[in-house]
PDB file of C-alpha atoms in Angstrom:
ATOM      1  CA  UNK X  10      21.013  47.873 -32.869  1.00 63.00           C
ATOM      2  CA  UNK X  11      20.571  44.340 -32.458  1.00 89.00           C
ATOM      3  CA  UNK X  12      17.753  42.203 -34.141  1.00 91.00           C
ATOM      4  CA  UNK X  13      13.875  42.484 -33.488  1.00 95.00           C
ATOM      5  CA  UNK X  14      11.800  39.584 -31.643  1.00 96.00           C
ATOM      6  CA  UNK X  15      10.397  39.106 -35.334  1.00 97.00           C
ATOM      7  CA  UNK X  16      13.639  38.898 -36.804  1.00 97.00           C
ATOM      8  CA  UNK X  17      14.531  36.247 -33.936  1.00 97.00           C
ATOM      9  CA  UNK X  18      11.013  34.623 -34.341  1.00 98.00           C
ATOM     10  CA  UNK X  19      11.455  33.916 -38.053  1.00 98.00           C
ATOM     11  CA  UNK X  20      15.353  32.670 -37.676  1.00 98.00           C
ATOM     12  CA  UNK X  21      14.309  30.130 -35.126  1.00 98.00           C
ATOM     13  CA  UNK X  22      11.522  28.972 -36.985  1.00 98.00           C
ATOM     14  CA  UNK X  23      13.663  28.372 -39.894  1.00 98.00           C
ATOM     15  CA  UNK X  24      16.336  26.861 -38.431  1.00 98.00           C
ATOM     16  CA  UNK X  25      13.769  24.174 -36.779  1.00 98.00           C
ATOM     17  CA  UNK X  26      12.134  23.701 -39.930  1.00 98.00           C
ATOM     18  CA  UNK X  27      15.616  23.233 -42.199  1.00 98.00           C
ATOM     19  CA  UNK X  28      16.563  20.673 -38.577  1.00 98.00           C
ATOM     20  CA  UNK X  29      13.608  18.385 -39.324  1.00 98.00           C
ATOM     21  CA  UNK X  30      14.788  18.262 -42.929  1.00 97.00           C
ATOM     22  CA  UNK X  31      18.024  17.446 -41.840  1.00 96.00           C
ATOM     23  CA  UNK X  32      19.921  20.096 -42.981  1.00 97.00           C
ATOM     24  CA  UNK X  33      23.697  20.833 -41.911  1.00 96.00           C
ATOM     25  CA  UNK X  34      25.501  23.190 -39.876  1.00 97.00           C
ATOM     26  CA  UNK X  35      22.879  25.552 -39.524  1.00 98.00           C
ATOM     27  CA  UNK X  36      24.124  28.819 -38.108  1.00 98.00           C
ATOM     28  CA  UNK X  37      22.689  32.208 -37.926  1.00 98.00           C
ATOM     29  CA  UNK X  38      24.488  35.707 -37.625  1.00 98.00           C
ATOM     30  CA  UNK X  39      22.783  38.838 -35.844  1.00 97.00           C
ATOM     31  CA  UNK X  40      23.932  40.986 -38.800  1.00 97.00           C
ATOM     32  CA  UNK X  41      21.821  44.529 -37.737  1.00 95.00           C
ATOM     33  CA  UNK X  42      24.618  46.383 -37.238  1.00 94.00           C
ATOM     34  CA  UNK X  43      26.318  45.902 -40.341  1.00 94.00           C
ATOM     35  CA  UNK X  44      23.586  46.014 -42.730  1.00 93.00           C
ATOM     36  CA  UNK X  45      20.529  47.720 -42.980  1.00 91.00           C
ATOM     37  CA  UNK X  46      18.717  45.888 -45.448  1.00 93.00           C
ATOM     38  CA  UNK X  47      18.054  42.770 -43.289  1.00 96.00           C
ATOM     39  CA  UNK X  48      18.426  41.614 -39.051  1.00 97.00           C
ATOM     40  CA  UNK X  49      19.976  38.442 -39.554  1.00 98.00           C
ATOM     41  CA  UNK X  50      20.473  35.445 -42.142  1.00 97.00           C
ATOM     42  CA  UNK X  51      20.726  32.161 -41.257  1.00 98.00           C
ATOM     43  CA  UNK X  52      22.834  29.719 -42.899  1.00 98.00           C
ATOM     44  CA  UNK X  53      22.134  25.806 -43.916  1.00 98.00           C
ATOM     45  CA  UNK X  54      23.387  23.200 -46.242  1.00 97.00           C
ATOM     46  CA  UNK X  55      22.096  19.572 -47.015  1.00 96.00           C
ATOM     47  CA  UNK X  56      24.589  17.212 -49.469  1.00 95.00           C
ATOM     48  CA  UNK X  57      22.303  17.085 -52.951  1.00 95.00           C
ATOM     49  CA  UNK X  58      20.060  19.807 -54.833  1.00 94.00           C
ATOM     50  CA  UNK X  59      16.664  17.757 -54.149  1.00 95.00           C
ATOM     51  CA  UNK X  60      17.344  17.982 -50.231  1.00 96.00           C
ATOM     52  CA  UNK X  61      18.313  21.944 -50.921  1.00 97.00           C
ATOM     53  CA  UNK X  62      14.688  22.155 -51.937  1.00 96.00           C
ATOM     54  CA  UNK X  63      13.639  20.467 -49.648  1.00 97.00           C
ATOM     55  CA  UNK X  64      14.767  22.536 -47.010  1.00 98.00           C
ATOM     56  CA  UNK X  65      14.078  25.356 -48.349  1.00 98.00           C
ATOM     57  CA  UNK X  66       9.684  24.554 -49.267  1.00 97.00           C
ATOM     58  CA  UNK X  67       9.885  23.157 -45.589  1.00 98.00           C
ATOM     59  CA  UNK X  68      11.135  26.681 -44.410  1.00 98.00           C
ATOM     60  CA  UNK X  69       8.630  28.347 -46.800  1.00 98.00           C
ATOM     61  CA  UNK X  70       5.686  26.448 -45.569  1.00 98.00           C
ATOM     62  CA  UNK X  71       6.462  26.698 -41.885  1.00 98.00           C
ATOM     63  CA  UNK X  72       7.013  30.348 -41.755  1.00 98.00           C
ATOM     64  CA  UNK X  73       3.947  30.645 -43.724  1.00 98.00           C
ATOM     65  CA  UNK X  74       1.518  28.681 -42.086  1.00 98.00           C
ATOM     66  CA  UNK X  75       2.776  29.259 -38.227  1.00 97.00           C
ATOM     67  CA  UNK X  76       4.023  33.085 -38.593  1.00 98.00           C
ATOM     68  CA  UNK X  77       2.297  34.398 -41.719  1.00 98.00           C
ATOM     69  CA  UNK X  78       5.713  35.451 -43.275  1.00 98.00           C
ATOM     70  CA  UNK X  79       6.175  34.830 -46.814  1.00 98.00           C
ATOM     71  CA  UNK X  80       9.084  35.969 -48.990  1.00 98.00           C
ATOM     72  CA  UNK X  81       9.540  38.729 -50.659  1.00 98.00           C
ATOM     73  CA  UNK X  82      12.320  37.016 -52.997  1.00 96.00           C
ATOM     74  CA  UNK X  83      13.017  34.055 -53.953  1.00 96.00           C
ATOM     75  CA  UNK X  84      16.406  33.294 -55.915  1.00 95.00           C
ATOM     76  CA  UNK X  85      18.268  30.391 -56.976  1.00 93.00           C
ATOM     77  CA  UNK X  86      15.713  27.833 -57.638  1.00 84.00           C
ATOM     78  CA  UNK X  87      16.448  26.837 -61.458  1.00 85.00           C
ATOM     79  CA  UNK X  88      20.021  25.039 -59.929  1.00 85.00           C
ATOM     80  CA  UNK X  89      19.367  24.376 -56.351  1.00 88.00           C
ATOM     81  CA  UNK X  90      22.718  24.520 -55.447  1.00 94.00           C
ATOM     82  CA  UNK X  91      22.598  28.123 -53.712  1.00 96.00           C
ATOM     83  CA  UNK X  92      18.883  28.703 -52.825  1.00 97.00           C
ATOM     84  CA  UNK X  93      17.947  32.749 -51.158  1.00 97.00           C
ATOM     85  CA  UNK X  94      14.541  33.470 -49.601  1.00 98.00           C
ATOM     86  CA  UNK X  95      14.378  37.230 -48.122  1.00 98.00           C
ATOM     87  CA  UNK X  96      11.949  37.746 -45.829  1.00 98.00           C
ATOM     88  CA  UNK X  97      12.951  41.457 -45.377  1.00 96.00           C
ATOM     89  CA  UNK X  98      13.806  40.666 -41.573  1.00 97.00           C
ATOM     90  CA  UNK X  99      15.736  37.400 -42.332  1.00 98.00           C
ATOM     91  CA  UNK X 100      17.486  35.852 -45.053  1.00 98.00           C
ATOM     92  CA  UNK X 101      17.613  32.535 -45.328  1.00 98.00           C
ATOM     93  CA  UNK X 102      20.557  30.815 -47.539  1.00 98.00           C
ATOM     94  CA  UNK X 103      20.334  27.333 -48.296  1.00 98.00           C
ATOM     95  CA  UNK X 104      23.319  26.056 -49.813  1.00 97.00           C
ATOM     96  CA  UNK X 105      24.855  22.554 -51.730  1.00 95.00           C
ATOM     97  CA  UNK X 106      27.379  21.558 -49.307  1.00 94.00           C
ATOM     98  CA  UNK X 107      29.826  22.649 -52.169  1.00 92.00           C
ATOM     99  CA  UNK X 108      29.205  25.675 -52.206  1.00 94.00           C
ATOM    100  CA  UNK X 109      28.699  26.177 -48.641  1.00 94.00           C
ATOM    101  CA  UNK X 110      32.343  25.025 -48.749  1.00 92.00           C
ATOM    102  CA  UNK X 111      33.345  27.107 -51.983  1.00 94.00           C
ATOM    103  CA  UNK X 112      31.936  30.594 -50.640  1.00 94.00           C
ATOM    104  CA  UNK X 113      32.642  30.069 -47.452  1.00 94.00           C
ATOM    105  CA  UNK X 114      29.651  32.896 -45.651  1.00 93.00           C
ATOM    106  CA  UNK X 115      30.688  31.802 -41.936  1.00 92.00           C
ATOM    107  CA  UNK X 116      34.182  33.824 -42.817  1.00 94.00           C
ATOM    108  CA  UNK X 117      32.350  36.787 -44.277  1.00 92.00           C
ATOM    109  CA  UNK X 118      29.895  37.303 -40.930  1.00 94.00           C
ATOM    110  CA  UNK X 119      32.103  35.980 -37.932  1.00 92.00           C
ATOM    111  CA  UNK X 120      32.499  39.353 -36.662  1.00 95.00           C
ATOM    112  CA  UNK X 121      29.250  39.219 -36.148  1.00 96.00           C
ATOM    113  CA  UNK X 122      27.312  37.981 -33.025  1.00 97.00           C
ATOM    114  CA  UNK X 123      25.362  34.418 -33.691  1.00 97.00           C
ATOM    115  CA  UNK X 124      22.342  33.864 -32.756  1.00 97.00           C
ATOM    116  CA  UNK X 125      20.744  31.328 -30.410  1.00 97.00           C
ATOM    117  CA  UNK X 126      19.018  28.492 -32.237  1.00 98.00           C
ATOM    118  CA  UNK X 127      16.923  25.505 -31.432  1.00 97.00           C
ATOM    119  CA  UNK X 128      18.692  22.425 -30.398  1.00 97.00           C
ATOM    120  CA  UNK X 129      17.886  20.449 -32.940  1.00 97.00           C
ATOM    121  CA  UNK X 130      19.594  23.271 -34.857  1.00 97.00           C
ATOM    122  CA  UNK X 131      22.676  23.246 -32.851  1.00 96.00           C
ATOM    123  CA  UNK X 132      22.806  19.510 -33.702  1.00 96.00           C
ATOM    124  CA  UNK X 133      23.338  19.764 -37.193  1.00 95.00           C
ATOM    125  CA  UNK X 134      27.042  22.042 -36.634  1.00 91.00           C
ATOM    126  CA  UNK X 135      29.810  19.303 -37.871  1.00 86.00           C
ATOM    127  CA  UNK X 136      26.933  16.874 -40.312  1.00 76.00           C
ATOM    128  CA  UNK X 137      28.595  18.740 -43.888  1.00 69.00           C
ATOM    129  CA  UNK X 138      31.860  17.146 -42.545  1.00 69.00           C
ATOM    130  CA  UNK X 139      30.553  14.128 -41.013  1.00 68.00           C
ATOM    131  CA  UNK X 140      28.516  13.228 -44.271  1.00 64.00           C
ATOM    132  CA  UNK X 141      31.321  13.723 -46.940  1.00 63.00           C
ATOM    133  CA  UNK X 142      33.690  11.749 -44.889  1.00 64.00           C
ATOM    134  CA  UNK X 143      31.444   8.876 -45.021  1.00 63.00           C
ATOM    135  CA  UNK X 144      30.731   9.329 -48.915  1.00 65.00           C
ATOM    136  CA  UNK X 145      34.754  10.431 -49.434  1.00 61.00           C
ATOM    137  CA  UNK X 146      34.111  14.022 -50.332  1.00 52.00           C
ATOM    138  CA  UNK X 147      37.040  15.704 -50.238  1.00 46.00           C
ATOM    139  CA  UNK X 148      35.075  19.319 -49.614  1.00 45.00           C
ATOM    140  CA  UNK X 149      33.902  18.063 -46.799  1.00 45.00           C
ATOM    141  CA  UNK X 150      35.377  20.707 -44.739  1.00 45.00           C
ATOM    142  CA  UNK X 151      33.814  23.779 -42.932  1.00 46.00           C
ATOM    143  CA  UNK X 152      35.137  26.144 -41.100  1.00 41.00           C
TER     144      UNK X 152
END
């Protein structure tokens, strides 16, 4: 089983939207086969908890107002450092750069086949590292 047009619809308009609000290394993972619950999840990060939100009510809005897809769930909120929406199709993480680092979800899914995402997406793959070695983070690191 791999994931539905919708599921790919929904990750690629989420990855654009977390792009224009210049999130990092977004990824996402065709994760169909492995769980049943959800197609795929796509991963970002941005370096403070205001950007996290950010993000994250720029993915909520676009999905909303171009695809008519609103979450089902909504997690994480109150801290902003590890922020969930479920869309039932797609979950989108949205992560401090810490934690990003700390939890490490690339590890947990690279078995599984990434998706294809926007360029301005693909752009964003090395910014967590690139920003914390300008600002001398030392978790600057992902793999």
């Amino acid at each position: 089983m791999t994931a539905t047009d919708r599921s790919i619809e929904l990750i690629n308009a989420a990855a654009q939207a977390a792009a224009d609000r210049l999130a990092h290394d977004i990824i996402a993972y065709d994760v169909s086969d492995v769980l049943s619950i959800t197609d795929a999840f796509l991963l970002a990060s941005a370096p403070n908890d205001r950007q996290v939100k950010s993000i994250v009510d720029e993915i909520e809005e676009r999905l909303s107002k171009e695809l008519g897809a609103k979450p089902v769930r909504r997690e994480g909120d109150r801290d902003a450092r590890w922020i969930l929406l479920d869309y039932v199709d797609i979950v989108v993480h949205v992560q401090h750069s810490e934690e990003r680092v700390f939890y490490a979800l690339e590890r947990l899914w690279k078995d599984c086949p990434e998706l294809p995402l926007p360029e301005d997406a693909v752009k964003t793959r090395g910014k967590g590292a690139e920003h914390a070695e300008v600002n001398g983070s030392v978790d600057g690191e992902l793999s």
